[in-house]
Coordinates of C-alpha atoms in Angstrom, one line a residue:
M1230 CA 175.3 -70.0 77.6
L1231 CA 178.7 -68.6 75.9
T1232 CA 178.3 -64.8 75.2
L1233 CA 180.7 -63.6 72.3
P1234 CA 182.0 -60.2 72.6
D1235 CA 180.7 -57.8 69.9
S1236 CA 183.9 -57.9 68.1
H1237 CA 183.5 -61.5 67.6
R1238 CA 179.8 -61.5 66.6
A1239 CA 178.7 -61.2 63.0
F1240 CA 175.1 -59.9 63.6
H1241 CA 173.3 -57.7 66.1
F1242 CA 169.5 -57.7 66.4
E1243 CA 166.7 -55.7 67.8
R1244 CA 162.9 -55.6 67.7
D1245 CA 160.8 -52.7 66.6
G1246 CA 156.9 -54.0 67.0
A1247 CA 156.5 -57.1 64.6
T1248 CA 159.9 -56.5 62.9
L1249 CA 163.3 -58.0 63.4
I1250 CA 166.1 -55.5 62.5
V1251 CA 169.4 -57.3 62.0
S1252 CA 172.3 -55.4 61.7
L1253 CA 175.5 -56.9 60.3
Q1254 CA 178.7 -56.3 62.7
G1255 CA 181.1 -57.6 60.1
D1256 CA 182.2 -60.8 58.2
C1257 CA 182.5 -64.3 60.1
L1258 CA 186.2 -64.6 59.7
N1259 CA 187.1 -64.1 63.4
T1260 CA 184.0 -66.2 64.4
E1261 CA 184.0 -69.9 65.1
E1262 CA 181.9 -71.9 63.0
S1263 CA 179.9 -73.1 65.9
A1264 CA 179.2 -69.6 67.4
L1265 CA 178.2 -68.3 64.0
E1266 CA 175.6 -71.3 63.8
R1267 CA 174.3 -70.4 67.4
E1268 CA 173.8 -66.7 66.2
I1269 CA 172.1 -67.6 63.1
D1270 CA 169.8 -70.1 65.1
N1271 CA 169.0 -67.3 67.5
L1272 CA 167.9 -65.0 64.9
H1273 CA 165.7 -67.9 63.4
K1274 CA 164.3 -68.2 67.0
V1275 CA 163.5 -64.8 67.2
L1276 CA 161.7 -64.5 64.0
D1277 CA 159.7 -67.7 65.1
E1278 CA 158.3 -65.6 67.7
P1279 CA 154.5 -65.1 67.2
A1280 CA 154.8 -61.4 67.3
M1281 CA 157.6 -61.2 64.8
K1282 CA 156.5 -60.7 60.9
N1283 CA 159.0 -58.6 59.2
V1284 CA 162.7 -58.5 58.9
V1285 CA 165.0 -55.5 58.1
V1286 CA 168.6 -56.3 57.3
D1287 CA 170.9 -53.1 58.0
I1288 CA 174.0 -54.1 56.1
G1289 CA 175.6 -51.0 57.8
S1290 CA 177.8 -49.9 54.9
L1291 CA 180.1 -53.0 55.5
P1292 CA 182.5 -52.8 52.8
F1293 CA 182.3 -56.9 52.0
F1294 CA 181.0 -60.1 53.5
G1295 CA 180.9 -63.4 52.2
S1296 CA 178.4 -66.2 51.1
I1297 CA 177.9 -67.8 54.5
I1298 CA 176.5 -64.3 55.6
I1299 CA 174.6 -63.7 52.3
G1300 CA 173.0 -67.3 52.9
A1301 CA 172.2 -66.4 56.4
I1302 CA 170.4 -63.3 55.4
M1303 CA 168.5 -64.8 52.4
A1304 CA 167.4 -67.8 54.7
L1305 CA 165.7 -65.1 57.4
C1306 CA 164.4 -62.9 54.6
T1307 CA 162.9 -66.1 52.5
K1308 CA 161.3 -67.1 56.3
A1309 CA 159.7 -63.7 56.7
L1310 CA 158.2 -63.8 53.2
A1311 CA 157.0 -67.5 53.6
G1312 CA 155.3 -66.3 57.0
G1313 CA 153.2 -63.6 55.0
G1314 CA 155.7 -60.9 56.4
K1315 CA 158.0 -58.3 54.5
A1316 CA 161.9 -58.5 54.1
V1317 CA 164.1 -55.6 53.1
L1318 CA 167.6 -54.7 52.8
C1319 CA 169.1 -51.3 53.6
D1320 CA 172.3 -49.1 54.2
A1321 CA 174.9 -51.2 51.9
S1322 CA 178.3 -49.8 50.8
E1323 CA 178.6 -49.3 47.2
G1324 CA 180.6 -52.5 46.6
M1325 CA 177.7 -54.5 48.5
R1326 CA 175.0 -52.7 46.4
D1327 CA 176.7 -53.9 43.4
V1328 CA 177.0 -57.3 44.8
I1329 CA 173.1 -57.2 45.7
R1330 CA 172.6 -56.2 42.2
I1331 CA 174.9 -58.7 40.3
M1332 CA 173.0 -61.2 42.4
K1333 CA 169.7 -60.0 41.9
L1334 CA 168.9 -60.0 45.5
D1335 CA 167.0 -56.7 44.8
S1336 CA 164.6 -58.4 42.6
V1337 CA 163.4 -60.5 45.5
I1338 CA 164.1 -58.2 48.3
P1339 CA 163.6 -54.5 48.3
Y1340 CA 166.7 -52.3 48.9
F1341 CA 166.7 -49.0 50.7
Q1342 CA 169.4 -46.5 51.3
T1343 CA 168.2 -45.8 54.9
R1344 CA 166.9 -48.0 57.7
E1345 CA 164.2 -45.3 58.2
E1346 CA 163.2 -45.9 54.7
A1347 CA 163.1 -49.7 54.9
L1348 CA 161.1 -49.4 58.3
Q1349 CA 158.7 -46.9 56.5
S1350 CA 158.3 -49.2 53.6
L1351 CA 156.9 -52.2 55.9
T1352 CA 154.0 -49.8 56.6
K1353 CA 152.7 -49.6 53.0

């Protein structure tokens, strides 16, 4: 299995109980399409695990990312919601908060300023 250096990965993930936390590392401009597809497929496999229910997407204050990344985020969030879980976004730069508002993503997926606030919202 090919492992990409962090500088070429679009996503980093970790588990926190029943929550998959996905951190954006950057846009996919430096990532081969097949490697990006493997990353996205891997995230879906983790979310398919019986113990996984919720998704937190930590945008990490990135100034910008494109439609491929937005599509991947939305697919993960939709999957969590369809499975009875929750999905939230957090820690976006001012520019990305504008994109989230313009695309009305925050009408479907709640947005929080910090990861801590996002994780706390899952327990309510």
